[in-house]
Coordinates of N, CA and C and ligand atoms in Angstrom, one line a residue:
M1465 N 0.8 -1.2 0.0 CA 0.0 0.0 0.0 C 0.9 1.3 0.0
S1466 N 2.1 1.1 0.4 CA 2.9 2.4 0.5 C 3.2 3.0 -0.9
E1467 N 3.2 2.2 -1.9 CA 3.4 2.7 -3.3 C 2.1 3.5 -3.7
A1468 N 1.0 3.0 -3.3 CA -0.3 3.7 -3.6 C -0.4 5.0 -2.8
K1469 N 0.1 5.0 -1.6 CA 0.0 6.2 -0.8 C 1.0 7.3 -1.4
K1470 N 2.1 6.8 -1.8 CA 3.1 7.8 -2.4 C 2.5 8.4 -3.7
R1471 N 1.9 7.5 -4.5 CA 1.3 8.0 -5.8 C 0.3 9.1 -5.5
A1472 N -0.6 8.8 -4.6 CA -1.7 9.8 -4.2 C -1.0 11.1 -3.7
A1473 N 0.0 10.9 -2.9 CA 0.6 12.1 -2.2 C 1.2 13.0 -3.3
E1474 N 1.9 12.4 -4.2 CA 2.6 13.1 -5.3 C 1.6 13.8 -6.2
K1475 N 0.5 13.2 -6.5 CA -0.5 13.8 -7.3 C -1.1 15.0 -6.7
A1476 N -1.1 15.1 -5.4 CA -1.7 16.3 -4.7 C -0.9 17.5 -4.9
L1477 N 0.4 17.3 -5.4 CA 1.2 18.5 -5.7 C 0.6 19.3 -6.9
D1478 N -0.3 18.7 -7.7 CA -1.0 19.4 -8.7 C -1.8 20.6 -8.2
Y1479 N -2.2 20.5 -6.9 CA -3.1 21.5 -6.4 C -2.3 22.6 -5.6
V1480 N -1.0 22.5 -5.6 CA -0.2 23.5 -4.9 C 0.2 24.6 -5.9
E1481 N 0.1 25.9 -5.4 CA 0.4 27.0 -6.3 C 1.4 27.9 -5.7
D1482 N 2.1 28.6 -6.5 CA 3.1 29.6 -6.0 C 2.5 30.5 -5.0
G1483 N 3.3 30.7 -3.9 CA 2.9 31.7 -2.9 C 1.9 31.2 -1.9
M1484 N 1.5 30.0 -2.0 CA 0.4 29.4 -1.1 C 1.0 29.1 0.3
I1485 N 0.1 29.2 1.3 CA 0.3 28.6 2.6 C -0.5 27.3 2.5
V1486 N 0.2 26.2 2.7 CA -0.4 24.9 2.5 C -0.7 24.3 3.8
G1487 N -2.0 23.9 4.0 CA -2.4 23.1 5.2 C -1.9 21.7 5.1
V1488 N -1.3 21.1 6.1 CA -0.7 19.8 6.0 C -1.3 18.9 7.1
G1489 N -1.8 17.8 6.8 CA -2.3 16.8 7.7 C -1.3 16.0 8.4
T1490 N -1.7 14.7 8.8 CA -0.8 13.9 9.6 C -1.0 12.4 9.1
G1491 N 0.1 11.7 9.2 CA 0.0 10.2 8.9 C 1.1 9.8 7.8
S1492 N 1.1 8.5 7.5 CA 2.1 8.0 6.6 C 1.9 8.5 5.2
T1493 N 0.7 8.7 4.7 CA 0.4 9.2 3.4 C 0.9 10.7 3.3
V1494 N 0.6 11.4 4.3 CA 1.0 12.8 4.4 C 2.5 12.9 4.4
A1495 N 3.2 12.0 5.1 CA 4.6 12.0 5.1 C 5.2 12.0 3.7
Y1496 N 4.6 11.2 2.8 CA 5.0 11.2 1.4 C 4.8 12.6 0.8
F1497 N 3.6 13.2 1.1 CA 3.3 14.5 0.6 C 4.3 15.6 1.1
I1498 N 4.7 15.5 2.3 CA 5.6 16.5 2.8 C 7.0 16.3 2.1
D1499 N 7.4 15.1 1.9 CA 8.6 14.8 1.2 C 8.6 15.4 -0.2
A1500 N 7.4 15.3 -0.9 CA 7.3 15.8 -2.2 C 7.2 17.3 -2.2
L1501 N 6.6 17.9 -1.2 CA 6.5 19.3 -1.1 C 7.8 20.0 -0.9
A1502 N 8.8 19.3 -0.4 CA 10.1 19.8 -0.2 C 10.7 20.5 -1.5
A1503 N 10.3 19.9 -2.6 CA 10.8 20.5 -3.9 C 10.2 21.8 -4.2
W1504 N 9.1 22.2 -3.5 CA 8.4 23.4 -3.6 C 8.7 24.4 -2.6
K1505 N 9.6 24.1 -1.7 CA 9.8 24.9 -0.5 C 10.1 26.4 -0.7
D1506 N 10.8 26.7 -1.8 CA 11.1 28.1 -2.1 C 10.0 28.8 -2.9
R1507 N 9.0 28.0 -3.3 CA 7.9 28.6 -4.0 C 6.6 28.8 -3.2
I1508 N 6.5 28.1 -2.1 CA 5.3 28.3 -1.2 C 5.7 29.3 -0.1
A1509 N 4.6 29.9 0.6 CA 4.9 30.8 1.6 C 5.1 30.1 3.0
G1510 N 4.8 28.8 3.0 CA 5.0 28.0 4.2 C 3.8 27.0 4.4
A1511 N 3.8 26.4 5.5 CA 2.8 25.4 5.8 C 2.2 25.7 7.2
V1512 N 0.9 25.2 7.3 CA 0.3 25.1 8.6 C 0.1 23.6 8.9
S1513 N 0.6 23.2 10.1 CA 0.7 21.8 10.4 C -0.3 21.4 11.4
S1514 N -0.8 20.1 11.2 CA -1.8 19.6 12.1 C -1.3 18.7 13.2
S1515 N 0.1 18.6 13.4 CA 0.6 17.8 14.5 C 2.1 18.1 14.7
E1516 N 2.5 17.7 15.8 CA 4.0 17.8 16.1 C 4.8 17.0 15.2
Q1517 N 4.2 15.8 14.9 CA 4.9 14.8 13.9 C 5.1 15.5 12.6
S1518 N 4.0 16.1 12.0 CA 4.2 16.7 10.7 C 5.1 17.9 10.8
T1519 N 5.0 18.7 11.9 CA 5.8 19.9 12.0 C 7.3 19.5 11.9
A1520 N 7.6 18.4 12.7 CA 9.0 18.0 12.7 C 9.5 17.6 11.2
R1521 N 8.6 16.9 10.5 CA 9.0 16.5 9.1 C 9.1 17.7 8.2
L1522 N 8.2 18.7 8.3 CA 8.2 19.9 7.5 C 9.5 20.7 7.8
L1523 N 9.8 20.8 9.1 CA 11.0 21.6 9.4 C 12.3 20.9 9.0
S1524 N 12.3 19.6 9.0 CA 13.5 18.8 8.6 C 13.8 19.1 7.1
H1525 N 12.7 19.4 6.3 CA 12.9 19.8 4.9 C 13.2 21.3 4.7
G1526 N 13.2 22.0 5.8 CA 13.4 23.5 5.7 C 12.1 24.2 5.2
I1527 N 10.9 23.6 5.4 CA 9.7 24.3 5.1 C 9.2 25.0 6.3
E1528 N 8.9 26.3 6.2 CA 8.5 27.1 7.3 C 7.1 26.7 7.8
V1529 N 7.0 26.6 9.1 CA 5.7 26.2 9.7 C 5.1 27.5 10.4
L1530 N 3.9 27.8 9.9 CA 3.2 29.0 10.4 C 2.1 28.7 11.4
D1531 N 1.8 29.7 12.2 CA 0.6 29.6 13.1 C -0.7 29.9 12.3
L1532 N -1.7 29.0 12.5 CA -2.9 29.2 11.8 C -3.5 30.6 12.1
N1533 N -3.3 31.1 13.3 CA -3.9 32.4 13.7 C -3.3 33.5 12.9
N1534 N -2.1 33.3 12.4 CA -1.5 34.4 11.6 C -1.7 34.1 10.1
A1535 N -2.1 32.9 9.7 CA -2.1 32.5 8.3 C -3.5 32.9 7.7
G1536 N -4.5 33.1 8.5 CA -5.8 33.4 8.0 C -6.4 32.2 7.2
R1537 N -7.3 32.5 6.3 CA -7.9 31.4 5.5 C -6.9 30.7 4.6
L1538 N -6.9 29.4 4.5 CA -6.0 28.7 3.6 C -6.6 28.3 2.3
S1539 N -5.9 28.3 1.2 CA -6.4 27.8 -0.1 C -6.5 26.3 -0.1
L1540 N -5.6 25.7 0.5 CA -5.4 24.2 0.3 C -5.1 23.5 1.6
Y1541 N -5.8 22.4 1.8 CA -5.4 21.4 2.9 C -5.2 20.0 2.3
V1542 N -4.2 19.4 2.6 CA -3.9 18.0 2.1 C -3.8 17.1 3.3
D1543 N -4.6 16.1 3.3 CA -4.5 15.1 4.4 C -5.0 13.7 4.0
G1544 N -4.6 12.7 4.8 CA -5.1 11.4 4.5 C -6.4 11.1 5.2
A1545 N -6.8 9.8 5.3 CA -8.0 9.4 6.0 C -7.9 8.0 6.3
D1546 N -8.8 7.5 7.2 CA -8.9 6.1 7.6 C -10.0 5.4 6.8
E1547 N -11.0 6.2 6.5 CA -12.1 5.7 5.6 C -12.7 6.9 4.8
V1548 N -13.1 6.6 3.6 CA -13.8 7.6 2.8 C -15.0 7.0 2.2
D1549 N -16.2 7.7 2.3 CA -17.4 7.1 1.7 C -17.7 7.8 0.4
P1550 N -18.7 7.4 -0.3 CA -19.0 8.0 -1.7 C -19.3 9.5 -1.7
R1551 N -19.8 10.0 -0.5 CA -20.1 11.4 -0.4 C -18.8 12.2 0.0
K1552 N -17.7 11.5 0.1 CA -16.4 12.1 0.6 C -16.4 12.5 2.0
C1553 N -17.4 11.9 2.8 CA -17.3 12.0 4.2 C -16.2 11.1 4.7
L1554 N -15.6 11.4 5.8 CA -14.4 10.7 6.2 C -14.4 10.2 7.7
I1555 N -13.7 9.2 8.0 CA -13.3 8.9 9.3 C -11.8 9.2 9.4
K1556 N -11.4 10.0 10.3 CA -10.0 10.4 10.5 C -9.6 10.3 12.0
G1557 N -8.3 10.3 12.3 CA -7.9 10.3 13.7 C -7.1 9.0 14.1
G1558 N -6.9 8.2 13.1 CA -6.1 7.0 13.4 C -4.7 7.4 14.0
G1559 N -4.3 8.5 13.6 CA -3.0 9.0 14.1 C -3.2 10.0 15.3
A1560 N -4.4 10.1 15.8 CA -4.7 10.9 17.0 C -4.6 12.4 16.8
A1561 N -4.6 12.8 15.5 CA -4.4 14.3 15.3 C -5.7 14.9 14.8
L1562 N -6.8 14.3 15.1 CA -8.1 14.7 14.5 C -8.5 16.1 14.8
T1563 N -8.2 16.6 16.0 CA -8.7 18.0 16.3 C -8.1 19.0 15.5
R1564 N -6.8 19.0 15.5 CA -6.1 20.0 14.6 C -6.4 19.8 13.2
E1565 N -6.5 18.6 12.8 CA -6.9 18.3 11.4 C -8.2 18.9 11.0
K1566 N -9.1 18.8 11.9 CA -10.5 19.3 11.7 C -10.5 20.8 11.6
V1567 N -9.7 21.4 12.5 CA -9.6 22.9 12.5 C -9.0 23.4 11.2
I1568 N -8.0 22.7 10.7 CA -7.3 23.2 9.5 C -8.2 22.9 8.3
A1569 N -8.9 21.8 8.3 CA -9.9 21.5 7.2 C -10.9 22.6 7.1
E1570 N -11.4 23.0 8.3 CA -12.5 24.0 8.3 C -11.9 25.4 7.8
A1571 N -10.7 25.6 8.1 CA -10.1 26.9 7.7 C -9.7 26.9 6.2
S1572 N -9.9 25.9 5.5 CA -9.4 25.8 4.1 C -10.5 25.8 3.0
E1573 N -10.1 26.4 1.9 CA -11.1 26.5 0.8 C -11.2 25.1 0.1
R1574 N -10.1 24.4 0.0 CA -10.1 23.1 -0.7 C -9.4 22.1 0.1
F1575 N -10.1 21.0 0.3 CA -9.5 19.9 1.1 C -9.3 18.7 0.2
V1576 N -8.0 18.4 -0.1 CA -7.6 17.3 -1.0 C -7.2 16.1 -0.1
C1577 N -8.0 15.0 -0.2 CA -7.7 13.9 0.6 C -7.0 12.8 -0.2
I1578 N -5.9 12.3 0.4 CA -5.0 11.4 -0.3 C -5.0 10.0 0.4
I1579 N -5.4 9.0 -0.4 CA -5.6 7.7 0.2 C -5.1 6.6 -0.7
D1580 N -4.9 5.4 -0.1 CA -4.7 4.2 -0.9 C -6.1 3.5 -1.1
P1581 N -6.3 2.6 -2.0 CA -7.6 2.1 -2.3 C -8.3 1.4 -1.1
S1582 N -7.6 0.9 -0.2 CA -8.2 0.2 1.0 C -9.1 1.1 1.8
K1583 N -8.9 2.4 1.7 CA -9.6 3.3 2.6 C -11.0 3.6 2.0
R1584 N -11.3 3.2 0.8 CA -12.6 3.5 0.2 C -13.7 2.5 0.7
V1585 N -14.8 3.0 1.2 CA -15.8 2.2 1.7 C -17.2 2.7 1.2
D1586 N -18.2 1.8 1.3 CA -19.6 2.2 1.0 C -20.2 2.9 2.2
V1587 N -20.0 2.4 3.3 CA -20.5 2.9 4.6 C -19.4 3.0 5.6
L1588 N -19.3 4.2 6.2 CA -18.3 4.4 7.3 C -18.6 3.6 8.5
G1589 N -17.5 3.2 9.2 CA -17.7 2.6 10.5 C -16.9 1.3 10.8
K1590 N -16.4 0.7 9.8 CA -15.6 -0.5 10.1 C -14.4 -0.1 10.8
F1591 N -13.8 1.0 10.4 CA -12.6 1.6 11.2 C -13.2 2.2 12.4
P1592 N -12.7 1.9 13.6 CA -13.3 2.5 14.8 C -13.2 4.0 14.8
L1593 N -14.3 4.6 15.2 CA -14.3 6.1 15.1 C -13.6 6.8 16.3
P1594 N -12.5 7.5 16.0 CA -11.7 8.1 17.1 C -12.5 9.4 17.6
I1595 N -12.5 9.5 18.9 CA -13.1 10.7 19.6 C -12.1 11.2 20.6
E1596 N -11.7 12.5 20.4 CA -10.8 13.1 21.4 C -11.6 13.6 22.6
V1597 N -11.1 13.3 23.8 CA -11.9 13.6 25.0 C -11.0 14.2 26.1
V1598 N -11.5 15.1 26.8 CA -10.8 15.7 28.0 C -10.6 14.5 29.0
P1599 N -9.3 14.4 29.5 CA -9.0 13.2 30.3 C -10.0 12.9 31.4
M1600 N -10.4 14.0 32.2 CA -11.3 13.7 33.4 C -12.7 13.2 33.0
A1601 N -13.1 13.4 31.7 CA -14.4 13.0 31.2 C -14.4 11.7 30.5
R1602 N -13.3 11.0 30.5 CA -13.2 9.7 29.7 C -14.3 8.7 30.0
S1603 N -14.5 8.4 31.3 CA -15.5 7.4 31.6 C -16.9 7.9 31.3
L1604 N -17.2 9.2 31.7 CA -18.5 9.8 31.4 C -18.8 9.7 29.9
V1605 N -17.9 10.1 29.1 CA -18.1 10.1 27.6 C -18.3 8.7 27.1
A1606 N -17.5 7.8 27.6 CA -17.6 6.4 27.2 C -19.0 5.9 27.5
R1607 N -19.5 6.1 28.7 CA -20.9 5.6 29.0 C -21.9 6.3 28.1
E1608 N -21.8 7.6 27.9 CA -22.8 8.3 27.1 C -22.8 7.9 25.6
I1609 N -21.6 7.7 25.1 CA -21.6 7.4 23.6 C -22.0 5.9 23.4
L1610 N -21.8 5.1 24.4 CA -22.4 3.7 24.3 C -23.9 3.8 24.3
R1611 N -24.4 4.6 25.2 CA -25.9 4.8 25.3 C -26.5 5.4 24.0
L1612 N -25.8 6.4 23.5 CA -26.3 7.1 22.3 C -26.2 6.2 21.0
T1613 N -25.1 5.5 20.9 CA -24.9 4.8 19.6 C -24.9 3.3 19.6
G1614 N -24.8 2.7 20.8 CA -24.7 1.3 20.9 C -23.3 0.8 20.5
G1615 N -22.4 1.7 20.0 CA -21.1 1.3 19.7 C -20.2 1.0 20.9
Q1616 N -19.1 0.4 20.8 CA -18.3 0.0 21.9 C -17.1 0.9 22.0
P1617 N -17.1 1.8 23.0 CA -15.9 2.7 23.1 C -14.7 1.9 23.8
V1618 N -13.5 2.1 23.2 CA -12.3 1.5 23.7 C -11.3 2.6 23.9
W1619 N -10.8 2.8 25.1 CA -9.8 3.8 25.4 C -8.5 3.4 24.8
R1620 N -7.9 4.4 24.0 CA -6.6 4.1 23.4 C -5.5 4.4 24.4
D1621 N -5.3 3.4 25.2 CA -4.5 3.5 26.4 C -3.1 3.9 26.1
G1622 N -2.5 4.9 26.8 CA -1.1 5.3 26.6 C -1.0 6.4 25.6
V1623 N -2.1 6.7 24.9 CA -2.0 7.8 23.9 C -2.5 9.1 24.4
V1624 N -1.6 10.1 24.4 CA -2.0 11.5 24.7 C -1.9 12.3 23.5
T1625 N -2.9 13.1 23.2 CA -2.8 13.9 21.9 C -1.9 15.1 22.1
D1626 N -1.6 15.7 21.0 CA -0.8 17.0 21.0 C -1.5 18.0 21.9
N1627 N -2.8 17.9 22.1 CA -3.6 18.9 22.9 C -3.7 18.4 24.4
G1628 N -3.0 17.3 24.8 CA -3.1 16.8 26.1 C -4.3 16.0 26.5
N1629 N -5.0 15.5 25.5 CA -6.3 14.8 25.7 C -6.1 13.3 25.4
V1630 N -7.2 12.5 25.6 CA -7.1 11.1 25.4 C -8.1 10.8 24.2
I1631 N -7.9 9.5 23.7 CA -8.8 9.1 22.6 C -9.6 7.9 23.0
L1632 N -10.9 8.0 22.7 CA -11.8 6.8 22.7 C -12.0 6.4 21.3
D1633 N -11.8 5.1 21.0 CA -12.2 4.6 19.6 C -13.5 3.8 19.7
L1634 N -14.4 4.3 18.9 CA -15.8 3.7 19.0 C -16.0 2.6 17.9
H1635 N -16.1 1.4 18.4 CA -16.2 0.2 17.5 C -17.7 -0.2 17.2
N1636 N -17.8 -1.0 16.2 CA -19.1 -1.6 15.9 C -20.1 -0.6 15.4
L1637 N -19.8 0.4 14.6 CA -20.7 1.3 14.1 C -21.0 1.0 12.6
R1638 N -22.1 1.4 12.2 CA -22.4 1.4 10.7 C -23.0 2.8 10.5
I1639 N -22.2 3.7 10.0 CA -22.6 5.2 10.0 C -23.3 5.5 8.7
T1640 N -24.6 5.4 8.7 CA -25.4 5.7 7.5 C -25.7 7.2 7.4
E1641 N -25.7 7.9 8.5 CA -26.0 9.4 8.6 C -24.8 10.1 9.3
P1642 N -23.7 10.2 8.6 CA -22.5 10.8 9.3 C -22.7 12.2 9.9
L1643 N -23.5 13.0 9.2 CA -23.6 14.4 9.7 C -24.4 14.4 11.0
V1644 N -25.5 13.5 11.0 CA -26.3 13.4 12.2 C -25.5 12.9 13.4
L1645 N -24.7 11.9 13.2 CA -23.9 11.3 14.2 C -22.8 12.3 14.7
E1646 N -22.2 13.0 13.7 CA -21.1 14.0 14.1 C -21.7 15.0 15.0
R1647 N -22.9 15.5 14.7 CA -23.5 16.6 15.5 C -23.9 16.0 16.9
E1648 N -24.4 14.8 16.9 CA -24.9 14.2 18.2 C -23.7 14.0 19.1
L1649 N -22.6 13.5 18.6 CA -21.4 13.2 19.5 C -20.8 14.5 19.9
N1650 N -20.8 15.5 19.1 CA -20.2 16.8 19.4 C -20.9 17.4 20.6
Q1651 N -22.1 17.0 20.9 CA -22.9 17.6 22.0 C -22.5 17.1 23.4
V1652 N -21.8 16.0 23.4 CA -21.5 15.3 24.7 C -20.4 16.1 25.4
P1653 N -20.7 16.6 26.6 CA -19.7 17.3 27.4 C -18.5 16.5 27.6
G1654 N -17.3 17.1 27.4 CA -16.1 16.3 27.5 C -15.5 15.9 26.2
V1655 N -16.3 15.9 25.1 CA -15.8 15.6 23.8 C -15.2 16.8 23.2
V1656 N -13.9 16.7 22.8 CA -13.2 17.8 22.2 C -13.5 17.8 20.7
S1657 N -13.3 16.7 20.0 CA -13.8 16.6 18.6 C -13.9 15.1 18.2
V1658 N -14.7 14.9 17.2 CA -15.1 13.6 16.7 C -14.4 13.4 15.3
G1659 N -13.8 12.2 15.1 CA -13.1 12.0 13.8 C -14.0 11.7 12.6
L1660 N -15.2 12.3 12.7 CA -16.1 12.2 11.5 C -16.0 13.5 10.8
F1661 N -15.7 13.5 9.5 CA -15.6 14.7 8.7 C -16.8 14.7 7.7
A1662 N -18.0 15.1 8.2 CA -19.2 15.1 7.4 C -19.7 16.5 7.2
R1663 N -19.6 17.3 8.3 CA -19.9 18.7 8.1 C -19.0 19.4 7.2
R1664 N -17.7 19.0 7.3 CA -16.7 19.5 6.4 C -16.0 18.3 5.7
P1665 N -16.6 17.7 4.7 CA -16.0 16.5 4.0 C -14.9 17.0 3.1
A1666 N -14.2 16.0 2.5 CA -13.2 16.4 1.5 C -13.8 16.9 0.2
D1667 N -13.1 17.8 -0.5 CA -13.6 18.3 -1.8 C -13.1 17.4 -2.9
I1668 N -11.9 16.9 -2.8 CA -11.3 16.1 -3.8 C -10.6 14.9 -3.1
V1669 N -10.8 13.7 -3.7 CA -10.2 12.5 -3.1 C -9.3 11.9 -4.2
I1670 N -8.0 11.7 -3.8 CA -7.1 11.1 -4.8 C -6.8 9.7 -4.2
I1671 N -7.1 8.7 -5.1 CA -6.9 7.3 -4.7 C -5.7 6.8 -5.5
G1672 N -4.6 6.5 -4.8 CA -3.3 6.2 -5.5 C -3.1 4.8 -6.0
G1673 N -4.2 4.2 -6.4 CA -4.1 2.8 -6.9 C -3.7 2.7 -8.4
E1674 N -4.0 1.6 -9.0 CA -3.7 1.4 -10.4 C -5.0 1.1 -11.1
P1675 N -5.6 2.0 -11.8 CA -5.1 3.3 -12.1 C -5.4 4.3 -11.0
L1676 N -4.7 5.4 -11.0 CA -4.8 6.5 -10.1 C -6.2 7.2 -10.3
L1677 N -7.0 7.4 -9.3 CA -8.3 8.0 -9.5 C -8.3 9.4 -8.8
V1678 N -9.0 10.3 -9.4 CA -9.2 11.6 -8.8 C -10.7 11.8 -8.8
L1679 N -11.3 11.9 -7.6 CA -12.8 12.0 -7.5 C -13.2 13.3 -7.0
Ligands
5RP2746 C1 -4.3 11.0 11.5 C2 -5.2 10.7 10.4 C3 -4.6 10.1 9.2 O1 -4.9 10.9 8.1 C4 -5.2 8.7 9.0 O2 -5.0 8.0 10.2 C5 -4.5 8.0 7.8 O3 -3.2 7.7 8.1 P1 -2.3 7.0 7.0 O4 -2.0 8.0 5.9 O5 -1.0 6.7 7.9 O6 -2.9 5.7 6.5 O7 -6.4 11.0 10.4 O8 -5.0 11.5 12.6

C-alpha cells in the first residue's frame, strides 16, 4: 500500500500553487506529501501543520511552519483518511491528530484527501471512530456514547494527543448518517472533537491505486 500512498501524495502537488500557505495533515500518506512538497519549499509561503509529527518533518525539509492564527484562511489542505465514503465524508484520527486536522480543514477552501484504495468504503464505521476527549471526562463520555450509539468505546490506552487529551475509539458502528452522528457526538460534554468529517467533508479524493483516481 505504500506505493499507492506515495502516488496519491505526489498527485496532490498538482493543487499547490506559487505563494500558497499549504495546510498539512498527519500520517504515513501525508509523510510522502511532505517529502514531495520539499521540492516546492522556495515557491510556497509556508505550511500550517496539524501535528507535532508533521511539524518535525516539515522543518526537517526546511519548510517554514506558520501559526494558523496568523495565516488566515488557507487555499489548500492536504490530508489522509482512515475511511472515505462515496459522499467524501471521512473517518480520521487513526494518528490521534483529528482535532487540529479538523480545525485546518475548516479553515481551508479546498480539502484534498489522499488515500490508498483500501480506505474507500460504501458505509463508514468499520474503522473504529476516534473521539478526542478531555481526560477527566473519559468514563462519562464512554458511557454516554455507548448509550447514544450502541457502539463499543475503547480507550486508546497510553496515547496522549498533542492537545493533552485522550482518545476513545468507537467500535461496531455502521454510519449511514454521518452528519447526524457527528452533531450528536459533538454535543456530549467532555468531547473535544469527533473523527467524523461530514460537516466538512473532502472536496477532492485522490486514490493512488492502479489506475490512479481523482474523485
Ligand atoms: C491522523 C489521520 C490520518 O490521516 C489517517 O490515520 C490516515 O493515516 P495514514 O495515511 O497513515 O494511513 O487521520 O490523525
